Amino acid sequence: MQPDFPDAAPAVSLTTGAVLPQSRIPVTPTLIITGALATRDVYPMHHDRDFARCHGNPDILMNILTTNGLLSRIVGEWSGGARLTRLVTRLRAPAYPHHTLTVGGTVADAAGGRAVMKLRAVTEAGVHAEATASVSCRAGVDR
């Protein structure tokens, strides 16, 4: 059996109005637990299924720091490695194991070597997160 790996997000021309291609990330128990451990988030909701169920969830759920890390990675891939200068994320619905996180978005503004992207991450449970990312490019945004 081949392990589930996220799709790479292809680099795109960051011009105002550009639609960013969707990237899919399998939400596995391992991703959730290792993301929580890597960010030193030991809250049981992220690794203890019984605890999560006692609090009304069907399973463990991904923490916001893992979500931000995944969004940052995708923004970096879309922008061809531009420097992420700001990421503002709002969680909407949990991301549970065995779901797929699908991230897409648009370029809201691009000028003078900077770009602002509006992102949306969706799972089977609904909109997981909405975010605004700002990047700065050395050689200008329009590649």
Short mmCIF file of N, CA, C and O in Angstrom, two decimals, residues 70-123:
data_model
loop_
_atom_site.label_atom_id
_atom_site.label_comp_id
_atom_site.label_asym_id
_atom_site.label_seq_id
_atom_site.Cartn_x
_atom_site.Cartn_y
_atom_site.Cartn_z
N LEU A 70 0.75 23.88 7.18
CA LEU A 70 0.36 23.37 5.87
C LEU A 70 0.05 24.51 4.91
O LEU A 70 0.47 24.50 3.74
N LEU A 71 -0.69 25.52 5.39
CA LEU A 71 -1.01 26.67 4.54
C LEU A 71 0.27 27.41 4.14
O LEU A 71 0.42 27.82 2.98
N SER A 72 1.20 27.56 5.06
CA SER A 72 2.47 28.23 4.75
C SER A 72 3.25 27.48 3.68
O SER A 72 3.83 28.08 2.77
N ARG A 73 3.27 26.16 3.80
CA ARG A 73 3.96 25.35 2.79
C ARG A 73 3.35 25.54 1.42
O ARG A 73 4.05 25.73 0.42
N ILE A 74 2.02 25.51 1.35
CA ILE A 74 1.34 25.66 0.07
C ILE A 74 1.58 27.04 -0.52
O ILE A 74 1.85 27.19 -1.72
N VAL A 75 1.50 28.09 0.30
CA VAL A 75 1.76 29.45 -0.17
C VAL A 75 3.19 29.54 -0.71
O VAL A 75 3.42 30.14 -1.76
N GLY A 76 4.13 28.93 -0.03
CA GLY A 76 5.51 28.92 -0.50
C GLY A 76 5.66 28.24 -1.84
O GLY A 76 6.41 28.70 -2.71
N GLU A 77 4.94 27.15 -2.04
CA GLU A 77 5.00 26.44 -3.32
C GLU A 77 4.33 27.25 -4.42
O GLU A 77 4.87 27.37 -5.52
N TRP A 78 3.16 27.82 -4.15
CA TRP A 78 2.48 28.65 -5.14
C TRP A 78 3.34 29.83 -5.57
O TRP A 78 3.37 30.20 -6.73
N SER A 79 4.01 30.44 -4.59
CA SER A 79 4.76 31.67 -4.87
C SER A 79 6.19 31.41 -5.32
O SER A 79 6.96 32.36 -5.49
N GLY A 80 6.55 30.17 -5.51
CA GLY A 80 7.90 29.85 -5.95
C GLY A 80 8.96 30.17 -4.91
O GLY A 80 10.09 30.50 -5.23
N GLY A 81 8.59 30.10 -3.63
CA GLY A 81 9.55 30.32 -2.56
C GLY A 81 9.63 31.76 -2.07
O GLY A 81 10.58 32.12 -1.39
N ALA A 82 8.65 32.58 -2.40
CA ALA A 82 8.64 33.96 -1.91
C ALA A 82 8.56 33.95 -0.38
O ALA A 82 8.09 32.98 0.23
N ARG A 83 9.00 35.02 0.23
CA ARG A 83 9.02 35.12 1.68
C ARG A 83 7.61 35.41 2.20
O ARG A 83 6.99 36.41 1.82
N LEU A 84 7.11 34.54 3.06
CA LEU A 84 5.81 34.74 3.70
C LEU A 84 5.99 35.80 4.77
O LEU A 84 6.78 35.63 5.71
N THR A 85 5.28 36.92 4.65
CA THR A 85 5.43 38.01 5.60
C THR A 85 4.27 38.08 6.60
O THR A 85 4.41 38.70 7.65
N ARG A 86 3.15 37.46 6.25
CA ARG A 86 2.00 37.50 7.16
C ARG A 86 1.02 36.38 6.78
O ARG A 86 0.79 36.14 5.60
N LEU A 87 0.47 35.76 7.81
CA LEU A 87 -0.57 34.75 7.62
C LEU A 87 -1.60 34.92 8.72
O LEU A 87 -1.27 34.82 9.91
N VAL A 88 -2.81 35.23 8.34
CA VAL A 88 -3.91 35.39 9.29
C VAL A 88 -4.93 34.30 8.97
O VAL A 88 -5.47 34.25 7.86
N THR A 89 -5.17 33.43 9.94
CA THR A 89 -6.02 32.26 9.72
C THR A 89 -7.19 32.26 10.68
O THR A 89 -7.03 32.58 11.86
N ARG A 90 -8.34 31.88 10.16
CA ARG A 90 -9.53 31.72 10.99
C ARG A 90 -10.05 30.30 10.80
O ARG A 90 -10.39 29.90 9.68
N LEU A 91 -10.08 29.55 11.90
CA LEU A 91 -10.62 28.19 11.85
C LEU A 91 -12.14 28.24 11.81
O LEU A 91 -12.76 29.05 12.50
N ARG A 92 -12.72 27.36 10.99
CA ARG A 92 -14.17 27.30 10.85
C ARG A 92 -14.75 25.97 11.32
O ARG A 92 -15.75 25.93 12.00
N ALA A 93 -14.15 24.86 10.90
CA ALA A 93 -14.63 23.52 11.26
C ALA A 93 -13.42 22.61 11.46
O ALA A 93 -12.36 22.84 10.88
N PRO A 94 -13.54 21.59 12.30
CA PRO A 94 -12.41 20.71 12.56
C PRO A 94 -11.97 19.92 11.32
O PRO A 94 -12.76 19.68 10.41
N ALA A 95 -10.72 19.53 11.33
CA ALA A 95 -10.19 18.59 10.33
C ALA A 95 -9.93 17.28 11.06
O ALA A 95 -9.14 17.25 12.01
N TYR A 96 -10.62 16.24 10.64
CA TYR A 96 -10.54 14.94 11.29
C TYR A 96 -9.72 13.95 10.45
O TYR A 96 -9.58 14.12 9.23
N PRO A 97 -9.23 12.89 11.09
CA PRO A 97 -8.50 11.85 10.34
C PRO A 97 -9.38 11.25 9.24
O PRO A 97 -10.61 11.17 9.38
N HIS A 98 -8.72 10.84 8.18
CA HIS A 98 -9.33 10.16 7.04
C HIS A 98 -10.14 11.11 6.16
O HIS A 98 -10.90 10.66 5.31
N HIS A 99 -9.99 12.40 6.38
CA HIS A 99 -10.56 13.40 5.49
C HIS A 99 -9.44 13.89 4.57
O HIS A 99 -8.28 13.54 4.75
N THR A 100 -9.82 14.68 3.59
CA THR A 100 -8.84 15.31 2.71
C THR A 100 -8.99 16.81 2.84
O THR A 100 -10.09 17.34 2.73
N LEU A 101 -7.88 17.48 3.10
CA LEU A 101 -7.86 18.93 3.19
C LEU A 101 -7.56 19.45 1.78
O LEU A 101 -6.51 19.16 1.21
N THR A 102 -8.51 20.18 1.20
CA THR A 102 -8.34 20.74 -0.13
C THR A 102 -8.19 22.24 0.02
O THR A 102 -9.08 22.92 0.54
N VAL A 103 -7.03 22.75 -0.43
CA VAL A 103 -6.71 24.17 -0.28
C VAL A 103 -6.66 24.82 -1.65
O VAL A 103 -6.00 24.33 -2.56
N GLY A 104 -7.37 25.93 -1.77
CA GLY A 104 -7.36 26.71 -3.00
C GLY A 104 -7.44 28.18 -2.64
O GLY A 104 -7.47 28.54 -1.47
N GLY A 105 -7.45 29.02 -3.65
CA GLY A 105 -7.55 30.44 -3.34
C GLY A 105 -7.39 31.31 -4.56
O GLY A 105 -7.38 30.84 -5.69
N THR A 106 -7.26 32.60 -4.29
CA THR A 106 -7.08 33.59 -5.34
C THR A 106 -6.04 34.61 -4.88
O THR A 106 -5.78 34.76 -3.69
N VAL A 107 -5.47 35.30 -5.86
CA VAL A 107 -4.56 36.41 -5.56
C VAL A 107 -5.43 37.66 -5.48
O VAL A 107 -6.02 38.08 -6.48
N ALA A 108 -5.54 38.24 -4.30
CA ALA A 108 -6.39 39.41 -4.10
C ALA A 108 -5.72 40.68 -4.58
O ALA A 108 -6.38 41.59 -5.07
N ASP A 109 -4.39 40.73 -4.47
CA ASP A 109 -3.66 41.92 -4.88
C ASP A 109 -2.21 41.53 -5.14
O ASP A 109 -1.64 40.73 -4.40
N ALA A 110 -1.64 42.10 -6.18
CA ALA A 110 -0.23 41.85 -6.49
C ALA A 110 0.35 43.08 -7.15
O ALA A 110 -0.17 43.56 -8.16
N ALA A 111 1.40 43.62 -6.55
CA ALA A 111 2.07 44.80 -7.11
C ALA A 111 3.36 45.04 -6.35
O ALA A 111 3.46 44.75 -5.15
N GLY A 112 4.33 45.60 -7.04
CA GLY A 112 5.57 46.01 -6.40
C GLY A 112 6.32 44.93 -5.66
O GLY A 112 6.92 45.18 -4.62
N GLY A 113 6.30 43.73 -6.18
CA GLY A 113 7.04 42.64 -5.53
C GLY A 113 6.33 42.02 -4.34
O GLY A 113 6.94 41.27 -3.59
N ARG A 114 5.07 42.34 -4.16
CA ARG A 114 4.29 41.78 -3.05
C ARG A 114 2.97 41.21 -3.59
O ARG A 114 2.47 41.67 -4.60
N ALA A 115 2.45 40.23 -2.87
CA ALA A 115 1.15 39.66 -3.25
C ALA A 115 0.38 39.29 -1.99
O ALA A 115 0.98 38.91 -0.98
N VAL A 116 -0.93 39.41 -2.08
CA VAL A 116 -1.83 39.00 -1.00
C VAL A 116 -2.74 37.92 -1.59
O VAL A 116 -3.36 38.12 -2.62
N MET A 117 -2.78 36.78 -0.90
CA MET A 117 -3.60 35.65 -1.34
C MET A 117 -4.69 35.37 -0.33
O MET A 117 -4.45 35.42 0.88
N LYS A 118 -5.88 35.07 -0.83
CA LYS A 118 -7.00 34.63 0.01
C LYS A 118 -7.11 33.13 -0.16
O LYS A 118 -7.23 32.63 -1.28
N LEU A 119 -7.05 32.40 0.95
CA LEU A 119 -7.04 30.94 0.92
C LEU A 119 -8.29 30.38 1.59
O LEU A 119 -8.83 30.98 2.52
N ARG A 120 -8.66 29.19 1.14
CA ARG A 120 -9.76 28.47 1.76
C ARG A 120 -9.38 26.99 1.79
O ARG A 120 -9.03 26.41 0.77
N ALA A 121 -9.46 26.40 3.00
CA ALA A 121 -9.15 24.99 3.20
C ALA A 121 -10.44 24.28 3.58
O ALA A 121 -11.08 24.65 4.57
N VAL A 122 -10.82 23.26 2.82
CA VAL A 122 -12.10 22.57 3.00
C VAL A 122 -11.85 21.08 3.21
O VAL A 122 -10.97 20.49 2.59
N THR A 123 -12.66 20.48 4.11
CA THR A 123 -12.68 19.03 4.27
C THR A 123 -14.11 18.55 4.13
O THR A 123 -15.02 19.35 3.91
#
